[in-house]
PDB file of C-alpha atoms in Angstrom:
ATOM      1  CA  UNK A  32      27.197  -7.262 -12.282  1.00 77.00           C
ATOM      2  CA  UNK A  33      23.956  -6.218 -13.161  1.00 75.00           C
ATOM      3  CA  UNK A  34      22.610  -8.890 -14.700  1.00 75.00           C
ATOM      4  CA  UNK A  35      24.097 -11.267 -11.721  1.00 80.00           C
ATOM      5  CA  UNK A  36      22.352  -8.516  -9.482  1.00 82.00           C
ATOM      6  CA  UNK A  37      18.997  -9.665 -11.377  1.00 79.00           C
ATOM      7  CA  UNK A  38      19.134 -13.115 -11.368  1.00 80.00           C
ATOM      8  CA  UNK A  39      19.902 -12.869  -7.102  1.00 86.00           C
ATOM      9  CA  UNK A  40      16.386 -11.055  -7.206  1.00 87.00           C
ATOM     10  CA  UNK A  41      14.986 -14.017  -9.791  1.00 84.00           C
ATOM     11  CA  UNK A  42      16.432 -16.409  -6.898  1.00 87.00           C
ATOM     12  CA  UNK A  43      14.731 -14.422  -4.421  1.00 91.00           C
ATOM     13  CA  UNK A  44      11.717 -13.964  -6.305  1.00 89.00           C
ATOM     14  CA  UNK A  45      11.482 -17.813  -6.423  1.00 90.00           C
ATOM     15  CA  UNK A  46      12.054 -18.419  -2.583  1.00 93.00           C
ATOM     16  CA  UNK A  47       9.444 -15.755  -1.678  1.00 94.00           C
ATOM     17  CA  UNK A  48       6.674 -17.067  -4.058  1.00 93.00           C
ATOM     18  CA  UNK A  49       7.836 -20.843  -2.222  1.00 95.00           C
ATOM     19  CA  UNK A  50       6.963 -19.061   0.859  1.00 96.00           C
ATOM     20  CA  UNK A  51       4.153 -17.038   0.155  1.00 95.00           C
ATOM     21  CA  UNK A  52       2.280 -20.325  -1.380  1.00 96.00           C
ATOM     22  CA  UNK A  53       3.316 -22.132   1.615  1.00 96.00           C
ATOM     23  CA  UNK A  54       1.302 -19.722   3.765  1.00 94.00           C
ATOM     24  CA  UNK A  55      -1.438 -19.768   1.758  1.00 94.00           C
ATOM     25  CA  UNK A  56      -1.809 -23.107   0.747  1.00 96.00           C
ATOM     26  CA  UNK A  57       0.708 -25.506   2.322  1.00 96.00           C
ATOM     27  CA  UNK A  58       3.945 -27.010   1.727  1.00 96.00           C
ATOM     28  CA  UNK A  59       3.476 -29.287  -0.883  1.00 96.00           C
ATOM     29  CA  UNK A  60       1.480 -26.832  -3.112  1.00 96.00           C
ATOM     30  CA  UNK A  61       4.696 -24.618  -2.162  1.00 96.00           C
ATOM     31  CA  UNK A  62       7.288 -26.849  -3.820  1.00 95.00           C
ATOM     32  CA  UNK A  63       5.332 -27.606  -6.927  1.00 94.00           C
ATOM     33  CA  UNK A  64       4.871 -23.471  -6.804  1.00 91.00           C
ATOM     34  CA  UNK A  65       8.675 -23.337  -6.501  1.00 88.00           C
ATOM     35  CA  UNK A  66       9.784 -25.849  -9.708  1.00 89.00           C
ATOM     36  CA  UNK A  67       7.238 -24.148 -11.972  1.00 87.00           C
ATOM     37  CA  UNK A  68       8.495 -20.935 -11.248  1.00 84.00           C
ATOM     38  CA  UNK A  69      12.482 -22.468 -11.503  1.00 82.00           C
ATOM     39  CA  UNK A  70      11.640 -24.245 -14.546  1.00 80.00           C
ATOM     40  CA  UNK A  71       9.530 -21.946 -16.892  1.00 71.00           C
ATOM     41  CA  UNK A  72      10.655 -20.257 -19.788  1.00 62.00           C
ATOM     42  CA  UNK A  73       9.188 -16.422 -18.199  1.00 64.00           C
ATOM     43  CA  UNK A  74      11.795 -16.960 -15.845  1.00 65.00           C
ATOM     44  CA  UNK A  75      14.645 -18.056 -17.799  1.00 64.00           C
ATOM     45  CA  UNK A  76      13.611 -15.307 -20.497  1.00 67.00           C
ATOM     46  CA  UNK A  77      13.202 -12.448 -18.138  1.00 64.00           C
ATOM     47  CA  UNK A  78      16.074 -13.245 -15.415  1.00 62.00           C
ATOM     48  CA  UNK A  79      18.966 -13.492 -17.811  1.00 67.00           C
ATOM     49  CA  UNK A  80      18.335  -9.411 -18.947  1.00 69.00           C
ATOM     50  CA  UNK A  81      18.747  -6.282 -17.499  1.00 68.00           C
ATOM     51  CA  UNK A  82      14.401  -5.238 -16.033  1.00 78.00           C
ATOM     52  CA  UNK A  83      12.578  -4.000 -13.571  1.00 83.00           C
ATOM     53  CA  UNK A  84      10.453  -6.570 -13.522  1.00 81.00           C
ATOM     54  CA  UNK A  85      12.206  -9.289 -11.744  1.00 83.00           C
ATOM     55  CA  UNK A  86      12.968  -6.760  -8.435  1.00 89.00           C
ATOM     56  CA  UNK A  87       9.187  -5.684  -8.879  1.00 91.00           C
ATOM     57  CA  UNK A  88       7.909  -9.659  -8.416  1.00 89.00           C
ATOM     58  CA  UNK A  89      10.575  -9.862  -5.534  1.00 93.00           C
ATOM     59  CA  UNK A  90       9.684  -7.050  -3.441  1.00 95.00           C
ATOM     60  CA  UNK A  91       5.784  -8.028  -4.360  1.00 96.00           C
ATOM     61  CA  UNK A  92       5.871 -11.228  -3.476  1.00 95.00           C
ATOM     62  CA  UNK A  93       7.899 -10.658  -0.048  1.00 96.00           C
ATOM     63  CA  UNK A  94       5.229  -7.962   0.959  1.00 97.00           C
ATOM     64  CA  UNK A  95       2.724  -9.593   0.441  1.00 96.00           C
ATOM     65  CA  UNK A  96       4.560 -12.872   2.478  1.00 96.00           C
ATOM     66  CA  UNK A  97       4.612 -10.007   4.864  1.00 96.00           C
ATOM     67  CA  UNK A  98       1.060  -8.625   4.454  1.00 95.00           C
ATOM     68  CA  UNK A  99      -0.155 -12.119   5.874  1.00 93.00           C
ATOM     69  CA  UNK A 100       2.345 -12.628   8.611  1.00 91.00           C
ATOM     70  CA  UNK A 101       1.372  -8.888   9.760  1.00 89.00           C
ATOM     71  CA  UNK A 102      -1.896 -10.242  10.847  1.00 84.00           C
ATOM     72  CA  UNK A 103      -0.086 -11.030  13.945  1.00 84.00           C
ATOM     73  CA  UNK A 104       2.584  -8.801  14.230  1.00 89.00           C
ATOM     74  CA  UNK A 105       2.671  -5.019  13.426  1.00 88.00           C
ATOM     75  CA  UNK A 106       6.240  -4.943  12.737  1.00 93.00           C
ATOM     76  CA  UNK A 107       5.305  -7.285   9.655  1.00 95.00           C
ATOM     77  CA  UNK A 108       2.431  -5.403   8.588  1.00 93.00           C
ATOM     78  CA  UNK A 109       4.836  -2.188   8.416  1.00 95.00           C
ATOM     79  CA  UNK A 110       7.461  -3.901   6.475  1.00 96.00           C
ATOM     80  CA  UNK A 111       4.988  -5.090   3.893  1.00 96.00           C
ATOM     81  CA  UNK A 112       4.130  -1.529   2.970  1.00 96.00           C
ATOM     82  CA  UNK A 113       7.781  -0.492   3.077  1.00 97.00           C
ATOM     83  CA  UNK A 114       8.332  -3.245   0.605  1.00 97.00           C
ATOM     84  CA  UNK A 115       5.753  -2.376  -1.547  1.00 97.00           C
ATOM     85  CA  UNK A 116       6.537   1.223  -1.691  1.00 96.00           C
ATOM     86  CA  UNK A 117       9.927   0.074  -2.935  1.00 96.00           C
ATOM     87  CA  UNK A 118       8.393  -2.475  -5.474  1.00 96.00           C
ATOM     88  CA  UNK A 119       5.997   0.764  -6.390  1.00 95.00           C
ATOM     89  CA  UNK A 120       9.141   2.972  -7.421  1.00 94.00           C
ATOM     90  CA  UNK A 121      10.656  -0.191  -9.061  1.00 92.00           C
ATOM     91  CA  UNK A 122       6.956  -0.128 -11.091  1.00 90.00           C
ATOM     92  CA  UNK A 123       4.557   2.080 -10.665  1.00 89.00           C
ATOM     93  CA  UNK A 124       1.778  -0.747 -11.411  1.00 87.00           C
ATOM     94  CA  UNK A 125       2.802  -2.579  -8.053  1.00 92.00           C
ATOM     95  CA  UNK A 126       0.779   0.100  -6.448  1.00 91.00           C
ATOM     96  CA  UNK A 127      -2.458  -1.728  -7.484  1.00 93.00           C
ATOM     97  CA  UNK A 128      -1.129  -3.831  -4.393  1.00 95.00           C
ATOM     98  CA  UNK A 129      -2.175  -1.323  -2.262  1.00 95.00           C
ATOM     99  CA  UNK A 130      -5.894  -1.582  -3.210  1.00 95.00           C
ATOM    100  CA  UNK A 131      -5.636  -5.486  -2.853  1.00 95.00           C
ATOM    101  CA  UNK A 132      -3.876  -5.150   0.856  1.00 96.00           C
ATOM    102  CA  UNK A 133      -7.054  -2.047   1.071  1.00 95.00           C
ATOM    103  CA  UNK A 134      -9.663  -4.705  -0.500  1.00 95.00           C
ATOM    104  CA  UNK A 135      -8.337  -7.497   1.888  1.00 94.00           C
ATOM    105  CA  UNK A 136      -8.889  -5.533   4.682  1.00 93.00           C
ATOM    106  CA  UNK A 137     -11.912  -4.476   4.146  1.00 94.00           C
ATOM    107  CA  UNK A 138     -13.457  -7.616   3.489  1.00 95.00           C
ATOM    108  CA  UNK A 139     -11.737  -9.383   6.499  1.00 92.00           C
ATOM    109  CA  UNK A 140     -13.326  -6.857   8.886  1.00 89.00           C
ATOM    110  CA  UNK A 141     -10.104  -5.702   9.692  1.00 85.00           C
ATOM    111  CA  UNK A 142     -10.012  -2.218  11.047  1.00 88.00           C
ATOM    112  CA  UNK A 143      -7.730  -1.526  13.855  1.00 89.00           C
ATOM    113  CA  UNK A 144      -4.897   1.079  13.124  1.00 89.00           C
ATOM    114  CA  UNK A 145      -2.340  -1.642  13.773  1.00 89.00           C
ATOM    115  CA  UNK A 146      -3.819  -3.384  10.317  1.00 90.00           C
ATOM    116  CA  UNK A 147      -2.950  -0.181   8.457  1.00 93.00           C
ATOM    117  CA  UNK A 148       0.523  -0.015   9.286  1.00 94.00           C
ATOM    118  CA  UNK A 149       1.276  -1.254   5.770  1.00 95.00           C
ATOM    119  CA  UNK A 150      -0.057   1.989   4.472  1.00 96.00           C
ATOM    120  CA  UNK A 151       2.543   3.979   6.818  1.00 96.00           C
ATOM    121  CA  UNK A 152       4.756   1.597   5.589  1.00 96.00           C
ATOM    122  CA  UNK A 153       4.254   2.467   1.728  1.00 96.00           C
ATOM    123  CA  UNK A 154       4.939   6.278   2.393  1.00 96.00           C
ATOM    124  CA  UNK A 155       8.123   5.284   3.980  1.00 96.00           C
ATOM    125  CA  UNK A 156       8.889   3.427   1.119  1.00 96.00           C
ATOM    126  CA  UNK A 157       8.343   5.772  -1.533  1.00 97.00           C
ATOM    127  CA  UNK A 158       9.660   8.337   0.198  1.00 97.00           C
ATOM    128  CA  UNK A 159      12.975   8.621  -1.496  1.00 96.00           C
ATOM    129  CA  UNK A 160      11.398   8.563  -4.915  1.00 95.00           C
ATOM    130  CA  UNK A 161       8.793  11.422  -4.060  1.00 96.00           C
ATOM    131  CA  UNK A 162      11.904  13.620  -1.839  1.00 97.00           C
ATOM    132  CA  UNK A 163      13.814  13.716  -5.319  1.00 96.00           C
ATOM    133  CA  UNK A 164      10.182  14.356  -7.292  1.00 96.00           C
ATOM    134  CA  UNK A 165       9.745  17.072  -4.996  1.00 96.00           C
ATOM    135  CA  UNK A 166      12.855  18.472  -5.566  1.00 96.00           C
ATOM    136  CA  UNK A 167      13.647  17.651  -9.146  1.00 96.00           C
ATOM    137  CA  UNK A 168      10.493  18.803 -10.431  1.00 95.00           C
ATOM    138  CA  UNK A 169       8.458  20.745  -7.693  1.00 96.00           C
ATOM    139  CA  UNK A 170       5.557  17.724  -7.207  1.00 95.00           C
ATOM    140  CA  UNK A 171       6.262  14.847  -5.246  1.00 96.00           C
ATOM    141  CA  UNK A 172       4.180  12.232  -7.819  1.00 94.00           C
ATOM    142  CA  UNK A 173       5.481  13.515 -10.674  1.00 95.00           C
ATOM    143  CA  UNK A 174       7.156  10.361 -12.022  1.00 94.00           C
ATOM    144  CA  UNK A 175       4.147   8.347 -11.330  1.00 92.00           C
ATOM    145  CA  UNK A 176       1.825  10.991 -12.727  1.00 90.00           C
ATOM    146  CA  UNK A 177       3.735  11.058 -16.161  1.00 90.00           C
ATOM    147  CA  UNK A 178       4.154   7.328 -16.475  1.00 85.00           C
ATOM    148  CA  UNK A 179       0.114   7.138 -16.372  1.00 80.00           C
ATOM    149  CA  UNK A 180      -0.194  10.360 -18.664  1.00 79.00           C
ATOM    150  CA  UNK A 181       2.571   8.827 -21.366  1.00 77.00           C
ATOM    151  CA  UNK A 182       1.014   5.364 -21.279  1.00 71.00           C
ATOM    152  CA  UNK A 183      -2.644   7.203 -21.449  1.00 69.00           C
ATOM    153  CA  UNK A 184      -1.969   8.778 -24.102  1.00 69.00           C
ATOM    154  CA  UNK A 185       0.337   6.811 -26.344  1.00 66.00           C
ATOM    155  CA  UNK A 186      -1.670   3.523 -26.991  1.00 57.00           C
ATOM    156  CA  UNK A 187      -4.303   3.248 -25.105  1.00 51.00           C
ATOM    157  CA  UNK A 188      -2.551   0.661 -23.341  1.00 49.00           C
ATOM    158  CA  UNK A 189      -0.815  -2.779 -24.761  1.00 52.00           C
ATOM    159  CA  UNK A 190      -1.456  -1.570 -28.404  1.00 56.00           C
ATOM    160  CA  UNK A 191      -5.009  -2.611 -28.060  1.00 57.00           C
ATOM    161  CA  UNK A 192      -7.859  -0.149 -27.417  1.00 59.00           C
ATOM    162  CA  UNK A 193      -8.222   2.945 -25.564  1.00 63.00           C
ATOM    163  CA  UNK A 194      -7.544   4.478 -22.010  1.00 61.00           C
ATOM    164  CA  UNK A 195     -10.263   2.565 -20.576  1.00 66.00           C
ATOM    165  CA  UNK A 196      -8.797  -0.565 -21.881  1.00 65.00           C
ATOM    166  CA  UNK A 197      -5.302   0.530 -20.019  1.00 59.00           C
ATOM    167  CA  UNK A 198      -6.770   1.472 -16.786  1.00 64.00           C
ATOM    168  CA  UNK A 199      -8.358  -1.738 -16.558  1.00 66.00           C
ATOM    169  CA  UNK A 200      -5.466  -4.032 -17.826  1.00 64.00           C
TER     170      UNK A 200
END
């Protein structure tokens, strides 16, 4: 079940990167977007086992589908960051999405409170994930907080280098 559970979020991982190009870049760019992602061996490798990293792309991919459709409607901009708060307690790297949806604000001129909605969104969320931090261990970003200590001070981040070279990566 588990494994059929992950290759529904491979499917819809696929459909909401078709999407997402489409947006951006039109549908023919879309379809060829589409068969690479069917057809490569990253998604054949990855969607057959048990990860987190197949949800993660999923829930990415549809907030930031989301991200772009909330430039004209709220309700969109809110879901993104709800989506990417799950995709954050999926994997705690998604949150560098937040600083891209931050950065693309920023640079579009964008700020009316309605274009931060995504940010209200996040909290919501994460919310389930900091309510058991909270009460499990007393902090609400405590699982985040030792993912970054344990990969800071383990490797130095992808065997190669130090915690400068993880932050970065």
């Amino acid at each position: 079940m588990v494994k059929f559970a992950n290759i529904l979020f491979g499917l819809g991982f696929v459909i909401s990167s078709y999407y997402l190009v489409k947006e951006l870049f039109g549908k023919k760019y879309a379809i060829i977007s589409g068969l690479i992602m069917c057809t490569q061996w990253v998604f054949y490798y990855w969607s057959l086992r048990v990860t987190i990293g197949v949800p993660s792309a999923f829930l990415l991919t549809l907030s930031a589908y989301f991200f772009l459709k909330g430039e004209k409607d709220s309700k969109m901009n809110l879901a993104s960051g709800g989506l990417l708060g799950l995709a954050f307690t999926v994997r705690f790297t998604a949150g560098i999405g937040g600083i891209v949806y931050l950065a693309y604000n920023i640079i579009t001129k964008r700020f009316k409170v309605k274009d931060y909605y995504w940010v209200l969104g996040i909290l919501i969320g994460v919310a389930p994930l900091m309510i058991n931090d909270l009460i499990t261990y007393g902090n609400p970003l405590q699982s985040p907080l030792s993912f970054l200590d344990f990969n800071l001070k383990s490797s130095g981040g992808s065997q190669a280098g130090d915690q400068v070279y993880y932050i970065f990566t």
